[in-house]
PDB file of C-alpha atoms in Angstrom:
ATOM      1  CA  MET A   1       0.000   0.000   0.000  1.00 72.00           C
ATOM      2  CA  GLN A   2       1.126   3.525  -0.767  1.00 87.00           C
ATOM      3  CA  PRO A   3       0.206   6.719   1.098  1.00 94.00           C
ATOM      4  CA  ASP A   4      -2.299   9.186  -0.294  1.00 96.00           C
ATOM      5  CA  LEU A   5       0.244  11.954  -0.794  1.00 97.00           C
ATOM      6  CA  PRO A   6      -2.175  14.728  -1.840  1.00 97.00           C
ATOM      7  CA  ALA A   7      -4.239  14.103   1.293  1.00 98.00           C
ATOM      8  CA  ALA A   8      -1.096  14.017   3.430  1.00 98.00           C
ATOM      9  CA  ALA A   9       0.065  17.289   1.888  1.00 98.00           C
ATOM     10  CA  ARG A  10      -3.275  18.921   2.711  1.00 98.00           C
ATOM     11  CA  PHE A  11      -2.977  17.725   6.309  1.00 98.00           C
ATOM     12  CA  MET A  12       0.541  19.097   6.622  1.00 98.00           C
ATOM     13  CA  THR A  13      -0.443  22.458   5.130  1.00 98.00           C
ATOM     14  CA  THR A  14      -3.414  22.744   7.471  1.00 98.00           C
ATOM     15  CA  HIS A  15      -1.990  21.441  10.737  1.00 97.00           C
ATOM     16  CA  ALA A  16       1.780  20.867  10.825  1.00 98.00           C
ATOM     17  CA  ARG A  17       4.519  23.144  12.135  1.00 98.00           C
ATOM     18  CA  LEU A  18       6.897  24.680   9.606  1.00 98.00           C
ATOM     19  CA  VAL A  19       9.835  22.359  10.262  1.00 98.00           C
ATOM     20  CA  ASP A  20       7.732  19.265   9.558  1.00 98.00           C
ATOM     21  CA  ARG A  21       6.109  20.851   6.492  1.00 98.00           C
ATOM     22  CA  GLN A  22       9.601  21.402   5.105  1.00 98.00           C
ATOM     23  CA  ARG A  23      10.653  17.850   6.024  1.00 98.00           C
ATOM     24  CA  PHE A  24       7.541  16.518   4.275  1.00 98.00           C
ATOM     25  CA  ASP A  25       8.325  18.491   1.129  1.00 98.00           C
ATOM     26  CA  LEU A  26      11.894  17.170   1.208  1.00 98.00           C
ATOM     27  CA  ALA A  27      10.733  13.562   1.661  1.00 97.00           C
ATOM     28  CA  THR A  28       8.282  13.834  -1.242  1.00 97.00           C
ATOM     29  CA  GLY A  29      10.656  15.656  -3.574  1.00 96.00           C
ATOM     30  CA  ARG A  30       8.684  18.896  -3.595  1.00 96.00           C
ATOM     31  CA  ARG A  31      11.629  20.916  -2.265  1.00 96.00           C
ATOM     32  CA  GLY A  32      15.299  20.553  -1.462  1.00 97.00           C
ATOM     33  CA  PRO A  33      16.956  20.523   1.953  1.00 98.00           C
ATOM     34  CA  ALA A  34      17.401  24.287   2.358  1.00 98.00           C
ATOM     35  CA  GLY A  35      13.901  24.867   3.710  1.00 98.00           C
ATOM     36  CA  ALA A  36      14.139  22.161   6.354  1.00 98.00           C
ATOM     37  CA  LEU A  37      17.516  23.468   7.519  1.00 98.00           C
ATOM     38  CA  ALA A  38      16.239  27.045   7.651  1.00 98.00           C
ATOM     39  CA  ALA A  39      13.272  25.923   9.755  1.00 98.00           C
ATOM     40  CA  LEU A  40      15.570  23.936  12.023  1.00 98.00           C
ATOM     41  CA  ALA A  41      17.719  27.030  12.587  1.00 98.00           C
ATOM     42  CA  GLY A  42      14.811  28.646  14.418  1.00 98.00           C
ATOM     43  CA  TYR A  43      15.228  26.115  17.230  1.00 98.00           C
ATOM     44  CA  ARG A  44      18.974  26.698  17.588  1.00 98.00           C
ATOM     45  CA  ASN A  45      20.457  28.531  20.548  1.00 98.00           C
ATOM     46  CA  ALA A  46      23.582  30.649  20.817  1.00 98.00           C
ATOM     47  CA  ASP A  47      25.358  27.699  22.483  1.00 98.00           C
ATOM     48  CA  ASP A  48      24.778  25.636  19.273  1.00 98.00           C
ATOM     49  CA  GLY A  49      22.293  23.296  20.943  1.00 98.00           C
ATOM     50  CA  TYR A  50      18.588  23.026  20.142  1.00 98.00           C
ATOM     51  CA  GLY A  51      15.485  23.679  22.220  1.00 98.00           C
ATOM     52  CA  TRP A  52      12.329  25.806  21.863  1.00 98.00           C
ATOM     53  CA  GLY A  53       9.944  22.849  21.641  1.00 97.00           C
ATOM     54  CA  LEU A  54      11.730  20.953  18.873  1.00 98.00           C
ATOM     55  CA  GLU A  55      10.697  18.052  21.117  1.00 98.00           C
ATOM     56  CA  PRO A  56       6.929  18.729  21.254  1.00 98.00           C
ATOM     57  CA  ASP A  57       6.567  17.725  24.914  1.00 98.00           C
ATOM     58  CA  LEU A  58       9.543  19.806  26.108  1.00 98.00           C
ATOM     59  CA  ARG A  59       8.622  23.435  25.394  1.00 98.00           C
ATOM     60  CA  SER A  60      11.348  25.272  27.287  1.00 98.00           C
ATOM     61  CA  PRO A  61      13.850  27.247  25.172  1.00 98.00           C
ATOM     62  CA  GLU A  62      17.188  26.014  26.509  1.00 98.00           C
ATOM     63  CA  SER A  63      19.239  23.447  24.627  1.00 98.00           C
ATOM     64  CA  GLN A  64      18.462  19.843  25.527  1.00 98.00           C
ATOM     65  CA  PRO A  65      19.809  16.413  24.557  1.00 98.00           C
ATOM     66  CA  VAL A  66      16.461  15.482  23.001  1.00 98.00           C
ATOM     67  CA  GLY A  67      16.589  18.669  20.955  1.00 98.00           C
ATOM     68  CA  ALA A  68      19.937  17.480  19.615  1.00 98.00           C
ATOM     69  CA  LEU A  69      18.318  14.139  18.707  1.00 98.00           C
ATOM     70  CA  HIS A  70      15.655  15.836  16.596  1.00 98.00           C
ATOM     71  CA  ALA A  71      18.232  18.147  15.005  1.00 98.00           C
ATOM     72  CA  LEU A  72      20.458  15.205  14.074  1.00 98.00           C
ATOM     73  CA  GLU A  73      17.475  13.472  12.500  1.00 98.00           C
ATOM     74  CA  ILE A  74      16.976  16.444  10.183  1.00 98.00           C
ATOM     75  CA  MET A  75      20.700  16.606   9.438  1.00 98.00           C
ATOM     76  CA  ALA A  76      20.570  12.926   8.469  1.00 98.00           C
ATOM     77  CA  GLU A  77      17.611  13.595   6.173  1.00 98.00           C
ATOM     78  CA  THR A  78      19.177  16.626   4.505  1.00 98.00           C
ATOM     79  CA  GLY A  79      22.791  15.510   4.299  1.00 98.00           C
ATOM     80  CA  ALA A  80      23.864  18.534   6.329  1.00 98.00           C
ATOM     81  CA  PRO A  81      26.898  18.451   8.622  1.00 98.00           C
ATOM     82  CA  ALA A  82      26.411  18.580  12.369  1.00 98.00           C
ATOM     83  CA  GLY A  83      28.681  21.606  12.682  1.00 92.00           C
ATOM     84  CA  ALA A  84      29.085  22.800  16.249  1.00 97.00           C
ATOM     85  CA  LEU A  85      26.321  20.561  17.601  1.00 98.00           C
ATOM     86  CA  ALA A  86      28.915  17.913  18.493  1.00 98.00           C
ATOM     87  CA  ASP A  87      30.716  20.498  20.616  1.00 98.00           C
ATOM     88  CA  TRP A  88      27.454  21.229  22.437  1.00 98.00           C
ATOM     89  CA  LEU A  89      26.844  17.512  22.969  1.00 98.00           C
ATOM     90  CA  ALA A  90      30.343  17.194  24.400  1.00 98.00           C
ATOM     91  CA  SER A  91      29.551  20.003  26.844  1.00 98.00           C
ATOM     92  CA  ALA A  92      26.382  18.184  27.981  1.00 98.00           C
ATOM     93  CA  THR A  93      28.039  14.764  28.295  1.00 98.00           C
ATOM     94  CA  LEU A  94      28.615  13.448  31.801  1.00 98.00           C
ATOM     95  CA  PRO A  95      31.935  12.053  33.071  1.00 98.00           C
ATOM     96  CA  ASP A  96      30.963   8.451  32.256  1.00 98.00           C
ATOM     97  CA  GLY A  97      30.406   9.401  28.604  1.00 98.00           C
ATOM     98  CA  GLY A  98      26.601   9.321  28.635  1.00 98.00           C
ATOM     99  CA  LEU A  99      24.022  12.058  28.261  1.00 98.00           C
ATOM    100  CA  PRO A 100      21.333  12.862  30.816  1.00 98.00           C
ATOM    101  CA  PHE A 101      17.682  12.435  29.919  1.00 98.00           C
ATOM    102  CA  ALA A 102      17.277  16.190  30.329  1.00 98.00           C
ATOM    103  CA  LEU A 103      19.149  19.210  31.583  1.00 98.00           C
ATOM    104  CA  PRO A 104      17.445  21.607  34.031  1.00 98.00           C
ATOM    105  CA  VAL A 105      14.251  23.036  32.521  1.00 98.00           C
ATOM    106  CA  GLY A 106      13.965  26.801  32.917  1.00 97.00           C
ATOM    107  CA  GLU A 107      10.367  27.229  31.732  1.00 98.00           C
ATOM    108  CA  PRO A 108       8.382  24.110  32.662  1.00 98.00           C
ATOM    109  CA  ALA A 109       5.014  25.304  31.352  1.00 98.00           C
ATOM    110  CA  GLY A 110       3.596  22.875  28.798  1.00 97.00           C
ATOM    111  CA  SER A 111       6.358  20.296  29.283  1.00 98.00           C
ATOM    112  CA  MET A 112       5.831  16.713  30.383  1.00 97.00           C
ATOM    113  CA  PRO A 113       6.832  16.087  34.002  1.00 97.00           C
ATOM    114  CA  LEU A 114       9.247  13.346  32.948  1.00 96.00           C
ATOM    115  CA  TRP A 115      11.408  16.002  31.282  1.00 98.00           C
ATOM    116  CA  VAL A 116      11.071  18.539  34.080  1.00 98.00           C
ATOM    117  CA  GLN A 117      11.833  16.014  36.823  1.00 98.00           C
ATOM    118  CA  ALA A 118      14.805  14.328  35.123  1.00 98.00           C
ATOM    119  CA  ASP A 119      18.088  14.053  37.000  1.00 98.00           C
ATOM    120  CA  PRO A 120      20.691  16.033  35.004  1.00 98.00           C
ATOM    121  CA  THR A 121      23.541  14.298  36.837  1.00 98.00           C
ATOM    122  CA  GLU A 122      22.655  10.748  35.739  1.00 98.00           C
ATOM    123  CA  SER A 123      23.334   9.282  32.309  1.00 98.00           C
ATOM    124  CA  CYS A 124      20.333   7.849  30.471  1.00 98.00           C
ATOM    125  CA  LEU A 125      21.143   4.851  28.295  1.00 98.00           C
ATOM    126  CA  HIS A 126      18.003   4.923  26.218  1.00 95.00           C
ATOM    127  CA  LEU A 127      18.354   8.561  25.171  1.00 98.00           C
ATOM    128  CA  SER A 128      22.135   8.310  24.787  1.00 98.00           C
ATOM    129  CA  THR A 129      21.814   5.348  22.418  1.00 98.00           C
ATOM    130  CA  ALA A 130      19.168   7.167  20.368  1.00 98.00           C
ATOM    131  CA  ILE A 131      21.359  10.261  19.983  1.00 98.00           C
ATOM    132  CA  VAL A 132      24.512   8.295  19.207  1.00 98.00           C
ATOM    133  CA  ALA A 133      22.646   6.171  16.658  1.00 98.00           C
ATOM    134  CA  MET A 134      21.423   9.282  14.863  1.00 98.00           C
ATOM    135  CA  ALA A 135      24.879  10.853  15.078  1.00 98.00           C
ATOM    136  CA  HIS A 136      26.379   7.817  13.331  1.00 98.00           C
ATOM    137  CA  GLN A 137      23.874   8.269  10.520  1.00 97.00           C
ATOM    138  CA  VAL A 138      25.003  11.882  10.110  1.00 98.00           C
ATOM    139  CA  ALA A 139      28.649  10.815  10.365  1.00 98.00           C
ATOM    140  CA  ARG A 140      28.201   8.784   7.192  1.00 97.00           C
ATOM    141  CA  HIS A 141      28.312  12.057   5.246  1.00 98.00           C
ATOM    142  CA  ASP A 142      30.045  14.297   7.808  1.00 98.00           C
ATOM    143  CA  PRO A 143      33.764  13.475   8.249  1.00 98.00           C
ATOM    144  CA  ALA A 144      34.174  16.112  10.969  1.00 98.00           C
ATOM    145  CA  LEU A 145      31.517  14.470  13.112  1.00 98.00           C
ATOM    146  CA  ARG A 146      32.942  11.031  12.382  1.00 97.00           C
ATOM    147  CA  ALA A 147      36.306  12.192  13.741  1.00 98.00           C
ATOM    148  CA  HIS A 148      34.923  14.202  16.670  1.00 98.00           C
ATOM    149  CA  ARG A 149      36.079  13.123  20.114  1.00 98.00           C
ATOM    150  CA  TRP A 150      32.511  13.359  21.453  1.00 98.00           C
ATOM    151  CA  LEU A 151      31.249  10.664  19.096  1.00 98.00           C
ATOM    152  CA  ALA A 152      34.004   8.278  20.155  1.00 98.00           C
ATOM    153  CA  THR A 153      33.389   8.971  23.845  1.00 98.00           C
ATOM    154  CA  ALA A 154      29.614   8.585  23.603  1.00 98.00           C
ATOM    155  CA  THR A 155      29.904   5.468  21.439  1.00 98.00           C
ATOM    156  CA  ASP A 156      32.226   3.894  24.003  1.00 98.00           C
ATOM    157  CA  TYR A 157      29.698   4.626  26.776  1.00 98.00           C
ATOM    158  CA  CYS A 158      26.806   3.110  24.820  1.00 98.00           C
ATOM    159  CA  TRP A 159      28.832   0.065  23.766  1.00 98.00           C
ATOM    160  CA  ARG A 160      29.993  -0.612  27.315  1.00 98.00           C
ATOM    161  CA  GLU A 161      26.498  -0.283  28.778  1.00 98.00           C
ATOM    162  CA  VAL A 162      24.753  -2.256  26.037  1.00 98.00           C
ATOM    163  CA  ARG A 163      27.114  -5.212  26.346  1.00 98.00           C
ATOM    164  CA  ALA A 164      26.369  -5.326  30.069  1.00 98.00           C
ATOM    165  CA  LEU A 165      22.596  -5.560  29.542  1.00 98.00           C
ATOM    166  CA  ARG A 166      20.940  -8.801  30.525  1.00 97.00           C
ATOM    167  CA  ASP A 167      17.374  -7.694  29.776  1.00 95.00           C
ATOM    168  CA  SER A 168      15.726  -5.047  27.624  1.00 95.00           C
ATOM    169  CA  GLY A 169      15.212  -2.476  30.366  1.00 95.00           C
ATOM    170  CA  GLY A 170      11.825  -1.618  28.864  1.00 96.00           C
ATOM    171  CA  THR A 171      10.406  -1.113  25.392  1.00 97.00           C
ATOM    172  CA  TYR A 172      11.763   2.393  24.780  1.00 96.00           C
ATOM    173  CA  GLN A 173      15.259   1.451  25.892  1.00 97.00           C
ATOM    174  CA  LEU A 174      15.186  -1.688  23.763  1.00 98.00           C
ATOM    175  CA  MET A 175      14.132   0.340  20.724  1.00 98.00           C
ATOM    176  CA  HIS A 176      16.960   2.843  21.104  1.00 98.00           C
ATOM    177  CA  VAL A 177      19.562   0.192  21.906  1.00 98.00           C
ATOM    178  CA  LEU A 178      18.584  -1.552  18.668  1.00 98.00           C
ATOM    179  CA  TRP A 179      18.866   1.764  16.789  1.00 98.00           C
ATOM    180  CA  PHE A 180      22.385   2.108  18.156  1.00 98.00           C
ATOM    181  CA  LEU A 181      23.473  -1.411  17.272  1.00 98.00           C
ATOM    182  CA  ASP A 182      21.911  -1.151  13.819  1.00 98.00           C
ATOM    183  CA  ALA A 183      23.805   2.105  13.225  1.00 98.00           C
ATOM    184  CA  VAL A 184      27.218   0.801  14.335  1.00 97.00           C
ATOM    185  CA  HIS A 185      27.069  -2.868  13.355  1.00 94.00           C
ATOM    186  CA  GLU A 186      29.397  -2.344  10.385  1.00 90.00           C
ATOM    187  CA  VAL A 187      31.881   0.000  12.069  1.00 92.00           C
ATOM    188  CA  LEU A 188      32.206  -1.384  15.589  1.00 95.00           C
ATOM    189  CA  PRO A 189      33.851  -4.806  15.996  1.00 95.00           C
ATOM    190  CA  GLY A 190      31.443  -7.225  17.645  1.00 96.00           C
ATOM    191  CA  ALA A 191      28.374  -5.053  17.099  1.00 97.00           C
ATOM    192  CA  ALA A 192      26.808  -7.387  14.535  1.00 97.00           C
ATOM    193  CA  ALA A 193      26.847 -10.234  17.045  1.00 97.00           C
ATOM    194  CA  GLU A 194      25.542  -7.936  19.762  1.00 98.00           C
ATOM    195  CA  LEU A 195      22.724  -6.838  17.449  1.00 98.00           C
ATOM    196  CA  ARG A 196      21.699 -10.474  17.016  1.00 98.00           C
ATOM    197  CA  ARG A 197      21.819 -11.016  20.790  1.00 98.00           C
ATOM    198  CA  VAL A 198      19.633  -8.042  21.633  1.00 98.00           C
ATOM    199  CA  ALA A 199      17.267  -8.534  18.684  1.00 98.00           C
ATOM    200  CA  ALA A 200      16.459 -11.952  20.129  1.00 97.00           C
ATOM    201  CA  TRP A 201      14.606 -10.146  22.941  1.00 98.00           C
ATOM    202  CA  LEU A 202      11.946  -9.121  20.436  1.00 98.00           C
ATOM    203  CA  PRO A 203       8.928 -11.404  20.021  1.00 97.00           C
ATOM    204  CA  ARG A 204       8.485 -12.982  16.603  1.00 96.00           C
ATOM    205  CA  ASP A 205       6.033 -10.299  15.492  1.00 97.00           C
ATOM    206  CA  ALA A 206       8.316  -7.550  16.884  1.00 98.00           C
ATOM    207  CA  VAL A 207       5.384  -5.861  18.643  1.00 98.00           C
ATOM    208  CA  LEU A 208       5.756  -4.849  22.291  1.00 97.00           C
ATOM    209  CA  PRO A 209       3.510  -2.841  24.631  1.00 96.00           C
ATOM    210  CA  VAL A 210       4.957   0.264  26.251  1.00 95.00           C
ATOM    211  CA  GLU A 211       5.177  -0.019  30.006  1.00 93.00           C
ATOM    212  CA  GLY A 212       3.197   2.743  31.693  1.00 90.00           C
ATOM    213  CA  GLY A 213       1.798   3.967  28.385  1.00 89.00           C
ATOM    214  CA  ILE A 214      -1.791   4.653  27.505  1.00 91.00           C
ATOM    215  CA  GLU A 215      -4.126   1.807  26.588  1.00 90.00           C
ATOM    216  CA  GLY A 216      -3.003   0.232  23.328  1.00 89.00           C
ATOM    217  CA  GLU A 217       0.360   1.991  23.208  1.00 93.00           C
ATOM    218  CA  LYS A 218       2.834  -0.296  21.448  1.00 96.00           C
ATOM    219  CA  MET A 219       6.051  -0.326  19.497  1.00 97.00           C
ATOM    220  CA  HIS A 220       5.984  -2.059  16.116  1.00 98.00           C
ATOM    221  CA  PRO A 221       8.624  -3.502  13.789  1.00 98.00           C
ATOM    222  CA  LEU A 222       9.164  -0.210  11.944  1.00 97.00           C
ATOM    223  CA  ASP A 223       9.721   1.583  15.265  1.00 97.00           C
ATOM    224  CA  PHE A 224      12.515  -0.835  16.165  1.00 98.00           C
ATOM    225  CA  ALA A 225      13.968  -0.940  12.637  1.00 97.00           C
ATOM    226  CA  PRO A 226      13.249   2.371  10.888  1.00 96.00           C
ATOM    227  CA  ARG A 227      16.243   2.184   8.512  1.00 94.00           C
ATOM    228  CA  PRO A 228      15.318   0.429   5.242  1.00 93.00           C
ATOM    229  CA  ASP A 229      18.981  -0.490   4.707  1.00 91.00           C
ATOM    230  CA  GLY A 230      19.616  -1.616   8.273  1.00 94.00           C
ATOM    231  CA  ALA A 231      20.670  -5.121   9.244  1.00 96.00           C
ATOM    232  CA  LEU A 232      17.925  -5.320  11.861  1.00 97.00           C
ATOM    233  CA  ARG A 233      15.218  -5.586   9.215  1.00 96.00           C
ATOM    234  CA  GLU A 234      16.729  -8.833   7.998  1.00 96.00           C
ATOM    235  CA  LEU A 235      16.811 -10.183  11.551  1.00 97.00           C
ATOM    236  CA  ILE A 236      13.179  -9.253  12.142  1.00 97.00           C
ATOM    237  CA  GLY A 237      12.193 -10.764   8.798  1.00 96.00           C
ATOM    238  CA  ARG A 238      11.045  -9.355   5.474  1.00 93.00           C
ATOM    239  CA  ALA A 239       7.492 -10.634   5.842  1.00 96.00           C
ATOM    240  CA  VAL A 240       7.125  -9.049   9.309  1.00 97.00           C
ATOM    241  CA  ILE A 241       8.370  -5.724   7.929  1.00 97.00           C
ATOM    242  CA  ALA A 242       6.062  -5.983   4.910  1.00 96.00           C
ATOM    243  CA  ARG A 243       3.028  -6.564   7.127  1.00 96.00           C
ATOM    244  CA  ASP A 244       4.005  -3.603   9.255  1.00 97.00           C
ATOM    245  CA  LEU A 245       4.319  -1.366   6.200  1.00 97.00           C
ATOM    246  CA  ASP A 246       0.778  -2.387   5.264  1.00 96.00           C
ATOM    247  CA  ARG A 247      -0.354  -1.637   8.830  1.00 97.00           C
ATOM    248  CA  LEU A 248       1.269   1.784   8.666  1.00 97.00           C
ATOM    249  CA  ALA A 249      -0.259   2.634   5.289  1.00 97.00           C
ATOM    250  CA  GLY A 250      -3.676   1.597   6.564  1.00 97.00           C
ATOM    251  CA  GLN A 251      -3.460   4.029   9.482  1.00 97.00           C
ATOM    252  CA  GLN A 252      -3.652   7.151   7.345  1.00 98.00           C
ATOM    253  CA  ARG A 253      -6.647   9.076   8.640  1.00 98.00           C
ATOM    254  CA  SER A 254      -9.445  10.623   6.591  1.00 97.00           C
ATOM    255  CA  ASP A 255      -7.853  14.046   7.097  1.00 98.00           C
ATOM    256  CA  GLY A 256      -4.671  12.796   5.413  1.00 98.00           C
ATOM    257  CA  GLY A 257      -2.493  12.570   8.519  1.00 98.00           C
ATOM    258  CA  TRP A 258      -1.367   9.896  10.932  1.00 98.00           C
ATOM    259  CA  ASP A 259      -2.104   9.685  14.651  1.00 96.00           C
ATOM    260  CA  VAL A 260       0.207   8.653  17.467  1.00 94.00           C
ATOM    261  CA  ASP A 261      -0.819   6.177  20.155  1.00 90.00           C
ATOM    262  CA  PHE A 262       0.854   7.953  23.072  1.00 92.00           C
ATOM    263  CA  ALA A 263      -0.266  10.836  25.243  1.00 92.00           C
ATOM    264  CA  ALA A 264       0.988  14.369  24.604  1.00 94.00           C
ATOM    265  CA  GLN A 265       1.209  16.988  27.329  1.00 95.00           C
ATOM    266  CA  THR A 266      -0.704  19.717  25.463  1.00 96.00           C
ATOM    267  CA  ASP A 267      -3.126  20.084  22.571  1.00 95.00           C
ATOM    268  CA  ALA A 268      -0.413  21.921  20.645  1.00 95.00           C
ATOM    269  CA  GLY A 269       2.039  19.102  21.287  1.00 96.00           C
ATOM    270  CA  ALA A 270      -0.489  16.475  20.185  1.00 96.00           C
ATOM    271  CA  LEU A 271      -0.980  18.221  16.839  1.00 97.00           C
ATOM    272  CA  GLU A 272       2.757  18.689  16.400  1.00 98.00           C
ATOM    273  CA  TRP A 273       3.288  14.980  17.026  1.00 98.00           C
ATOM    274  CA  ARG A 274       0.740  14.193  14.308  1.00 98.00           C
ATOM    275  CA  GLY A 275       2.729  16.262  11.823  1.00 98.00           C
ATOM    276  CA  TYR A 276       5.936  14.542  12.902  1.00 98.00           C
ATOM    277  CA  ALA A 277       4.293  11.105  12.644  1.00 98.00           C
ATOM    278  CA  THR A 278       2.917  11.919   9.194  1.00 98.00           C
ATOM    279  CA  VAL A 279       6.370  12.838   7.881  1.00 98.00           C
ATOM    280  CA  ASN A 280       7.848   9.643   9.288  1.00 97.00           C
ATOM    281  CA  ALA A 281       5.047   7.461   7.920  1.00 98.00           C
ATOM    282  CA  VAL A 282       5.421   8.926   4.436  1.00 98.00           C
ATOM    283  CA  LYS A 283       9.216   8.535   4.602  1.00 97.00           C
ATOM    284  CA  GLN A 284       8.898   4.875   5.583  1.00 96.00           C
ATOM    285  CA  LEU A 285       6.343   4.049   2.935  1.00 96.00           C
ATOM    286  CA  LEU A 286       8.132   5.835   0.109  1.00 96.00           C
ATOM    287  CA  ALA A 287      11.485   4.307   1.053  1.00 93.00           C
ATOM    288  CA  SER A 288      10.122   0.767   0.924  1.00 82.00           C
ATOM    289  CA  SER A 289       9.654  -0.244  -2.680  1.00 56.00           C
ATOM    290  CA  THR A 290       6.783  -2.368  -3.913  1.00 40.00           C
ATOM    291  CA  SER A 291       9.232  -4.884  -5.329  1.00 34.00           C
ATOM    292  CA  THR A 292      10.949  -5.317  -1.960  1.00 45.00           C
ATOM    293  CA  ARG A 293       7.647  -5.988  -0.230  1.00 40.00           C
ATOM    294  CA  ARG A 294       6.592  -8.412  -2.967  1.00 40.00           C
ATOM    295  CA  LEU A 295       9.664 -10.547  -2.191  1.00 39.00           C
ATOM    296  CA  ALA A 296       8.486 -11.079   1.386  1.00 42.00           C
ATOM    297  CA  THR A 297       6.989 -14.526   1.003  1.00 38.00           C
ATOM    298  CA  GLU A 298       8.425 -16.054   4.125  1.00 39.00           C
ATOM    299  CA  ASP A 299       9.855 -14.860   7.410  1.00 45.00           C
ATOM    300  CA  VAL A 300      13.500 -14.644   8.268  1.00 38.00           C
ATOM    301  CA  PRO A 301      12.942 -15.001  12.018  1.00 40.00           C
ATOM    302  CA  VAL A 302      14.717 -13.131  14.749  1.00 43.00           C
ATOM    303  CA  ALA A 303      17.863 -14.987  15.772  1.00 38.00           C
ATOM    304  CA  ARG A 304      17.318 -16.846  19.022  1.00 37.00           C
TER     305      ARG A 304
END
């Protein structure tokens, strides 16, 4: 199944924030990367980090690790270099090499309590692995980031902590750990084997409920393995991925957009998440060719 792109475009024009409208136009070939990068610049601070609600449930202006995650995602999409963002990430990194879930929040209005109440002195594996995974995607086209001391330090932290894991630590952590291993499996010795070990914690359908989430909140195969060229998709199985692409295509709403199945802190955040989800759904569906899905006649099961 393919998305209804005209309907999705109408939804984005009507409801989405500028940065996601520009990302949508980039993903669908309507515009080049300049617009998305210009929109991203509006969230940048003088310290070269990103804030200002780039994470819809963290509205405060100061630079935050999760703001860096979203910025790196756009840099990966556009082929832009990370520039001074790696320097900011180095400044936010704790002595053990990890990043905190959040730094102190100056303006808590409209932000989820989990961000406001985070301990800025404690490294968070699940957010650190997400950021480092995205940074490695950018480093594919950014030699300066690839050679930056921060990326080596943060990768070492994630690698050390991931190898010590004996259980998933929860659905979100498992998802981001798999992102990390999928991103580094070709460049980090032993990561391919570690990816197989951790992927074995997924059930055969690669669908897991989110602990403490709202009713029906789940992670699906495409959440765990968003990269069409990633090794994790082969471990999960082509047929499982194909079914999930059909599930995703079938979730396009009558207004042209996609919903999310998690709670947002504000009405504004909920609508922003829908724009973000719509961009990601369209990206996934366009990146997965009909011929690839047609080949999925039998599962390649998760290694166990």
